[in-house]
Coordinates of C-alpha atoms in Angstrom, one line a residue:
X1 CA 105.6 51.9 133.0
X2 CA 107.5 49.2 131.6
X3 CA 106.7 45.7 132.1
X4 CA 108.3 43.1 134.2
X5 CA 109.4 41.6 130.9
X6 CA 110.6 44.8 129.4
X7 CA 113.1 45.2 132.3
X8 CA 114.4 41.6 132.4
X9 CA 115.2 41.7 128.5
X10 CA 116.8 45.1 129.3
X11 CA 118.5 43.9 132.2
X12 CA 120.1 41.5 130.1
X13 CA 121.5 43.5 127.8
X14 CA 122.7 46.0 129.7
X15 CA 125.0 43.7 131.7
X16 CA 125.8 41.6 128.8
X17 CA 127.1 45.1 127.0
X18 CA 128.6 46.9 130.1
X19 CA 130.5 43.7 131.8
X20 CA 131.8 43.7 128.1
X21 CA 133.2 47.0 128.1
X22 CA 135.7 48.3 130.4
X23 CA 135.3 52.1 131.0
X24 CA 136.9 54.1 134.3
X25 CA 134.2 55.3 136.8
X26 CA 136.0 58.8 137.2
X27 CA 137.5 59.6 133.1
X28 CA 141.4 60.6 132.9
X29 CA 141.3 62.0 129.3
X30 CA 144.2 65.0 130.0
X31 CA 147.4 64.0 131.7
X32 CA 147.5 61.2 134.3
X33 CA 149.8 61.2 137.5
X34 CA 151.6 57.7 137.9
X35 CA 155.1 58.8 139.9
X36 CA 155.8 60.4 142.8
X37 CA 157.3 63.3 141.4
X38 CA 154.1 63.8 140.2
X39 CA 152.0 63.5 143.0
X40 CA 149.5 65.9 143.7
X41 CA 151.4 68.0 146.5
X42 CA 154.4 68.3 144.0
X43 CA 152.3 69.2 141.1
X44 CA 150.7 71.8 143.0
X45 CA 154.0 73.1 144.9
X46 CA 155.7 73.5 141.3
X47 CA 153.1 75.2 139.6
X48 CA 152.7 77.9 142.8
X49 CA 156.1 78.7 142.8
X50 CA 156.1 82.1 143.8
X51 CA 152.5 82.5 143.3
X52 CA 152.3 84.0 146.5
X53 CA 154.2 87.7 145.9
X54 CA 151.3 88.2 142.6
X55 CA 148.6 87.9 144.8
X56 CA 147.0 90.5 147.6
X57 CA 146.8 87.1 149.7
X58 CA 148.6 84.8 152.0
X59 CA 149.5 81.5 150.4
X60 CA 149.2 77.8 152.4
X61 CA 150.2 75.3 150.1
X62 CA 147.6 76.2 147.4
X63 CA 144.7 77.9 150.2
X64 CA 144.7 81.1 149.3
X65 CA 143.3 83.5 152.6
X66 CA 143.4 87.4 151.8
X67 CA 146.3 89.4 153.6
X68 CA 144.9 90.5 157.3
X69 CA 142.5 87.3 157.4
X70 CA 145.2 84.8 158.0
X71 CA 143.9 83.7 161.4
X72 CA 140.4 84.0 160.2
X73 CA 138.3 80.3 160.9
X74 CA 139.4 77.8 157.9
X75 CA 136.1 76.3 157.4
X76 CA 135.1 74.5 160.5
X77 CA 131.3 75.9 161.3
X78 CA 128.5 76.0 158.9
X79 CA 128.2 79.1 157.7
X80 CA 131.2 78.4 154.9
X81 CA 129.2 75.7 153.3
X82 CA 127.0 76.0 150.2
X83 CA 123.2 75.8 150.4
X84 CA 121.4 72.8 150.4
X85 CA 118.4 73.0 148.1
X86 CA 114.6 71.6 148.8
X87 CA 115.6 68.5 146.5
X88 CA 118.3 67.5 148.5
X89 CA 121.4 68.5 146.3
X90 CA 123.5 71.2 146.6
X91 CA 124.3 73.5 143.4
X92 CA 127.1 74.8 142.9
X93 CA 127.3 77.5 140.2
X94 CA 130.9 77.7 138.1
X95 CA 132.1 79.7 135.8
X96 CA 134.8 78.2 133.3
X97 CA 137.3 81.1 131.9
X98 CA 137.6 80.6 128.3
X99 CA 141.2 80.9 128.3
X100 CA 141.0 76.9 128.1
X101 CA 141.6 74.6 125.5
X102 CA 138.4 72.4 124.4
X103 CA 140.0 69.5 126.1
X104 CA 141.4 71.3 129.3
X105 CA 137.7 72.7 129.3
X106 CA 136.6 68.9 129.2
X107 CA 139.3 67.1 131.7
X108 CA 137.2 70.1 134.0
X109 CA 134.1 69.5 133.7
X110 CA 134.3 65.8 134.3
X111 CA 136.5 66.4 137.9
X112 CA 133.3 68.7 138.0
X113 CA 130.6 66.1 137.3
X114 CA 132.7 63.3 139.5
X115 CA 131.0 64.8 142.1
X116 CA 127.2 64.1 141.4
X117 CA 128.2 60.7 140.6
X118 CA 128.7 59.5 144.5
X119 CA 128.0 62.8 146.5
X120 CA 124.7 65.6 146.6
X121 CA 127.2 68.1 145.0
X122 CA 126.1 69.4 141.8
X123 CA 128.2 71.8 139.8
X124 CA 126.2 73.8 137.4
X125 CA 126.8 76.3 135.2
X126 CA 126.6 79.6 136.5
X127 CA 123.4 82.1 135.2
X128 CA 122.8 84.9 137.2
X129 CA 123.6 83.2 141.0
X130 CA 125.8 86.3 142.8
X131 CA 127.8 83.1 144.8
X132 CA 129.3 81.3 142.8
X133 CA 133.0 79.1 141.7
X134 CA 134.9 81.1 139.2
X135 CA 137.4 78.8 137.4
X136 CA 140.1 80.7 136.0
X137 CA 143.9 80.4 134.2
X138 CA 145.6 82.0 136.4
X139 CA 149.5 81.6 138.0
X140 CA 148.9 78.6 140.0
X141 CA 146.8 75.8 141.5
X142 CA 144.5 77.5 144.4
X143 CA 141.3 78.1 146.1
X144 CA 139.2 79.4 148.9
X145 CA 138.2 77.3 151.9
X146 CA 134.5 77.1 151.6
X147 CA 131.5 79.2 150.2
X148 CA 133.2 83.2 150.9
X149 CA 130.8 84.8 148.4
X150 CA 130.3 86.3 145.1
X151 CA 132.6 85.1 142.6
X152 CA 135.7 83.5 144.4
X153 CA 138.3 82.3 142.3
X154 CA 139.7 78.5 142.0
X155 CA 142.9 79.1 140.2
X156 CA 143.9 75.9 137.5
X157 CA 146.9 77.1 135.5
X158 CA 147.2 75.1 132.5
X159 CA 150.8 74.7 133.0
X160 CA 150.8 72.4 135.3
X161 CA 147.2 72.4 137.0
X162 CA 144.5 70.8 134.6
X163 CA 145.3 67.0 135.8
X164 CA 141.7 64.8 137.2
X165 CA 143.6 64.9 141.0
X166 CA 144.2 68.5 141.2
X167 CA 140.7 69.6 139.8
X168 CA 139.2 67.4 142.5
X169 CA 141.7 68.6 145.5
X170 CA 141.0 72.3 144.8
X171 CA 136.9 71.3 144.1
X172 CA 137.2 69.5 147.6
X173 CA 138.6 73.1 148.8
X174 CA 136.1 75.2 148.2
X175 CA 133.0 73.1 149.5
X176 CA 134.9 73.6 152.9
X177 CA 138.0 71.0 153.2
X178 CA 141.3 71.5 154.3
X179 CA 144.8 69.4 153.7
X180 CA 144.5 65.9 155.7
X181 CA 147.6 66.3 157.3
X182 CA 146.3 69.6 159.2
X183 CA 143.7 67.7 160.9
X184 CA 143.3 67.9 164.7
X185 CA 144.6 64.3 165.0
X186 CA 147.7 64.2 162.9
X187 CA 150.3 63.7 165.6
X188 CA 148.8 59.9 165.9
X189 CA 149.4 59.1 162.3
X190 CA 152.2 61.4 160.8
X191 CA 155.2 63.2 162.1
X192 CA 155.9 66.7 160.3
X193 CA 159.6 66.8 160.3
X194 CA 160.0 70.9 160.4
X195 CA 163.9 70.9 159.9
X196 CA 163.7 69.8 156.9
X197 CA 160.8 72.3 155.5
X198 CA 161.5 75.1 153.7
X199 CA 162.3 78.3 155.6
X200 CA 159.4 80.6 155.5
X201 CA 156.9 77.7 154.6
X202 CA 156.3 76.1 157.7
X203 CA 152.7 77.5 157.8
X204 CA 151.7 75.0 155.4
X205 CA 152.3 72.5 158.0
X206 CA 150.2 74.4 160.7
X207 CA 148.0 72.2 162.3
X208 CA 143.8 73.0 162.8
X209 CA 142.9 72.4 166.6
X210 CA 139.0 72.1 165.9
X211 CA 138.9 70.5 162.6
X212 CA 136.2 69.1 161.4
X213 CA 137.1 65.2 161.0
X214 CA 133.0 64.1 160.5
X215 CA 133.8 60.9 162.0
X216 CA 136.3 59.4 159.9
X217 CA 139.6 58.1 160.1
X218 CA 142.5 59.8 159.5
X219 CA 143.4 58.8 155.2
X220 CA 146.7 58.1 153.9
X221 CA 145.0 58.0 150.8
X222 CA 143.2 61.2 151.0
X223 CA 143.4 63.5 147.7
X224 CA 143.9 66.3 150.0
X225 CA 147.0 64.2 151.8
X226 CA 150.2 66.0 150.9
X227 CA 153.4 63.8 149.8
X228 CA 156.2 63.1 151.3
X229 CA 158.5 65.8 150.4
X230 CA 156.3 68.6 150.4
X231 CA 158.2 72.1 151.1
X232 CA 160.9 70.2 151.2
X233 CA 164.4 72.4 151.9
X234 CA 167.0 69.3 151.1
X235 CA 165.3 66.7 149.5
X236 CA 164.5 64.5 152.9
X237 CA 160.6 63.6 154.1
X238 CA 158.8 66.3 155.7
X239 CA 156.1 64.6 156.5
X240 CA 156.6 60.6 157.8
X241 CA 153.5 58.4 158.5
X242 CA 153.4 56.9 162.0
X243 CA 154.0 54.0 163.2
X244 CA 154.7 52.4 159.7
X245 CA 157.0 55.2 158.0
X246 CA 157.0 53.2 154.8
X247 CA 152.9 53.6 154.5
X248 CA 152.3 55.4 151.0
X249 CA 151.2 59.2 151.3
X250 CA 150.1 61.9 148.6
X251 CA 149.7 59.2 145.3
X252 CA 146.1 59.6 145.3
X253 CA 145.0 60.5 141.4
X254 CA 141.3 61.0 142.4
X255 CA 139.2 61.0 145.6
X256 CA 139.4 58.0 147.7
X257 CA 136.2 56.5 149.3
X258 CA 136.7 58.3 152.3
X259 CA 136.8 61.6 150.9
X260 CA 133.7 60.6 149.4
X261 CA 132.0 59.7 152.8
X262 CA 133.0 63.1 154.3
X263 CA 131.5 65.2 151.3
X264 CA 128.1 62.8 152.3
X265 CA 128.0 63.8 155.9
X266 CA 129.5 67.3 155.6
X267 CA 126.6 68.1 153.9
X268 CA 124.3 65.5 154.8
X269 CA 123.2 64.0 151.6
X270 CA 120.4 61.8 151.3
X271 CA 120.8 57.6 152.1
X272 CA 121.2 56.6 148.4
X273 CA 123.9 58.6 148.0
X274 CA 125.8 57.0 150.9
X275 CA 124.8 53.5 149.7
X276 CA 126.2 54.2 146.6
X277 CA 129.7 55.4 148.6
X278 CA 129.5 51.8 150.4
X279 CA 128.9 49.9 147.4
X280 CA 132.0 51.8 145.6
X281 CA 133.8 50.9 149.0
X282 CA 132.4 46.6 148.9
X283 CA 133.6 45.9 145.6
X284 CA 137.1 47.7 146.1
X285 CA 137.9 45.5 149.3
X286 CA 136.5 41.9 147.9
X287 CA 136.8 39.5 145.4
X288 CA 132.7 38.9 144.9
X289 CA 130.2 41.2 146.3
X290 CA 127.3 39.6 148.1
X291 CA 123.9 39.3 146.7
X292 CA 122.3 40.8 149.8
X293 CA 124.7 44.4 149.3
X294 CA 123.9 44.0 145.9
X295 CA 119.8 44.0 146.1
X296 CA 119.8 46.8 148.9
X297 CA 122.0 49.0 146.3
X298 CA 120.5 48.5 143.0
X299 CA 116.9 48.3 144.4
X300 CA 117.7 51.8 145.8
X301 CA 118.9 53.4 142.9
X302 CA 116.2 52.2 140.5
X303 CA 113.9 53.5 143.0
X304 CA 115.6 56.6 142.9
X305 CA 115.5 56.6 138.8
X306 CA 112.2 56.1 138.5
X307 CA 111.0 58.5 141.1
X308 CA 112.8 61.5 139.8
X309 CA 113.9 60.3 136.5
X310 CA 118.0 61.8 137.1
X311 CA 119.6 61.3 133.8
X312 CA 122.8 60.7 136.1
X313 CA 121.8 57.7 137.9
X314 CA 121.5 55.2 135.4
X315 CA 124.8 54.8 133.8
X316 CA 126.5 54.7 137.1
X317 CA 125.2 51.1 138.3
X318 CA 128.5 49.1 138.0
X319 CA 131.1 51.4 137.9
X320 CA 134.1 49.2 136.6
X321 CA 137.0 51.4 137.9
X322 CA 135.8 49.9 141.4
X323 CA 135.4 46.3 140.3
X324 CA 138.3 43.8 141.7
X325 CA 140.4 43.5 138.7
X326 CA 140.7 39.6 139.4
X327 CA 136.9 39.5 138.3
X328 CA 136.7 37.9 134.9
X329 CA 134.5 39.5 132.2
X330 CA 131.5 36.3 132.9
X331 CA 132.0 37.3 136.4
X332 CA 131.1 40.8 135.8
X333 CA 128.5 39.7 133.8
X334 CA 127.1 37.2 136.9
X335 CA 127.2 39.9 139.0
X336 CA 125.3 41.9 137.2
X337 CA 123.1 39.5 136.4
X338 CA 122.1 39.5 139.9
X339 CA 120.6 42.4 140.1
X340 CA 117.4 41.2 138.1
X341 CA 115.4 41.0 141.4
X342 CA 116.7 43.6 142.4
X343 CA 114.5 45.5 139.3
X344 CA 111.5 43.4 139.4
X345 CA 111.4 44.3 143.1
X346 CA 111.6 47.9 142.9
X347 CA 109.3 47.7 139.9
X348 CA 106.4 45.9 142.2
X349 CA 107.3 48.9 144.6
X350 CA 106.6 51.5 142.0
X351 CA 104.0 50.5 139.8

């Protein structure tokens, strides 16, 4: 066990190092999505094109439900969900085609490890598990609702599918999440404009009467929140938010803290990994996060580190991507700083 002195000096010199550098919390190496004609709705409705007549299956926006199922339950009771093991997390087992490029393979695993970095989920490589995610190349962005057994495919075409936002929205469908704008409470915060959808596609706008909303509020800033113009027939908003219609809708280039909290309570991860969500949340929404949020966080996690030694815990303390940009680099460094009780007290806990 370290000394007390041991983790001051390292304490120290972590901050004085990481408020130095400037790294993003979720890594974008592949293509990045800065316009709305590249939102994640659009991106996903050009790439599926047609998708739909290759495929023994029924197409909603990029859900894919096999022909004769399509009234079958989208996910809202348990038994879609993968299995929570005795540790707490849940594994996921993947399979990666090999069709990829080394750097298509990479941008995927990352949107795969963004996961275990706020949330219970942890994607593994598959070995011999019979359920399991199998990532393939094929026409299209798509996925399965939920856990539907065996080896059920998650479609990123690498024409048009391999971007950080996408991964995550069709990783976000098969632990058992649908589109935001198919929730049970829609009609409150957007109006779905059907004249202007494209004929035959109005499914995609079908709404889910018992979805499962976990408590949260509806989010314009949901990954899973389709754009504007989705489906649409002559180039005027399908979907409009309500009551502000100029409110921004399907930009989201990675999961937004809410979609983080519903992965947490969907399936129920432990109390660090929601502190964690809440400390991404308080230093997005201020300009100095307090000492007191600080301590309960960072005490927590080293706690967590030294009890089970997760090589994943560590480098995650100050993720900068969530850091107010007005925050100087000595400010950084201050802030950090303040979490030296914060080890000293969990190290009088542990030793």
């Amino acid at each position: 066990m370290c000394s007390v002195l041991q983790i001051a000096v390292l304490t120290l010199v972590f901050c004085s190092v990481h408020s130095f550098t400037i790294q993003s919390y979720f890594p974008s190496t592949g293509n990045s999505i800065d316009d709305d004609e590249f939102s994640v709705s659009t991106l996903i409705e050009k790439a599926n094109a047609n998708v739909g007549m290759l495929l023994s299956v029924v197409m909603f926006g990029d859900i894919v439900v096999y022909t004769g199922l399509q009234n079958a339950d989208p996910c809202t009771a348990r038994g879609c969900l993968w299995p929570k093991s005795s540790d707490g997390n849940v594994y996921v087992p993947y399979r990666i085609s090999n069709e990829y490029s080394q750097r298509e393979r990479d941008t995927i695993i990352q949107g795969l490890q963004s996961f275990s970095r706020c949330t219970c989920i942890r994607f593994t490589p598959r070995r011999n598990q019979r359920d399991f995610v199998d990532i393939q190349c094929r026409s299209g962005c798509y996925s399965f609702v939920g856990r539907r057994g065996n080896g059920q495919v998650l479609s990123l075409n690498r024409r048009g599918c391999v971007y950080h936002s996408i991964i995550q929205h069709e990783l976000l469908h098969a632990l058992g999440f649908n589109h935001e704008q198919t929730r049970s409470d829609r009609d409150e915060h957007v109006r779905i404009l059907l004249q202007n959808v494209i004929r035959g596609t109005e499914h995609n706008f079908w709404k889910i009467q018992n979805s499962r909303n976990l408590g949260t509020p509806y989010d314009y800033n949901s990954v899973m929140h389709y754009g504007r113009y989705a489906f649409s027939s002559n180039g005027q908003p399908t979907i409009v938010p309500v009551p502000n219609p100029d409110v921004s809708i399907g930009r989201a280039n990675q999961m937004s803290p809410t979609d983080i909290l519903r992965v947490n309570r969907l399936y129920g991860c432990s109390t660090y990994h929601l502190l964690l969500f809440l400390l991404l949340t308080h230093l997005h929404t201020i300009n100095m996060p307090s000492i007191y949020f600080i301590s309960t966080y960072l005490t927590s996690m080293l706690a967590t580190y030294l009890s089970t030694n997760e090589p994943t815990t560590l480098p995650v303390f100050f993720p900068e991507a969530y850091l107010p940009t007005s925050l100087t680099q000595p400010s950084k460094l201050f802030v950090c700083l303040l979490s030296l009780p914060c080890y000293l007290e969990a190290y009088n806990v542990l030793a």
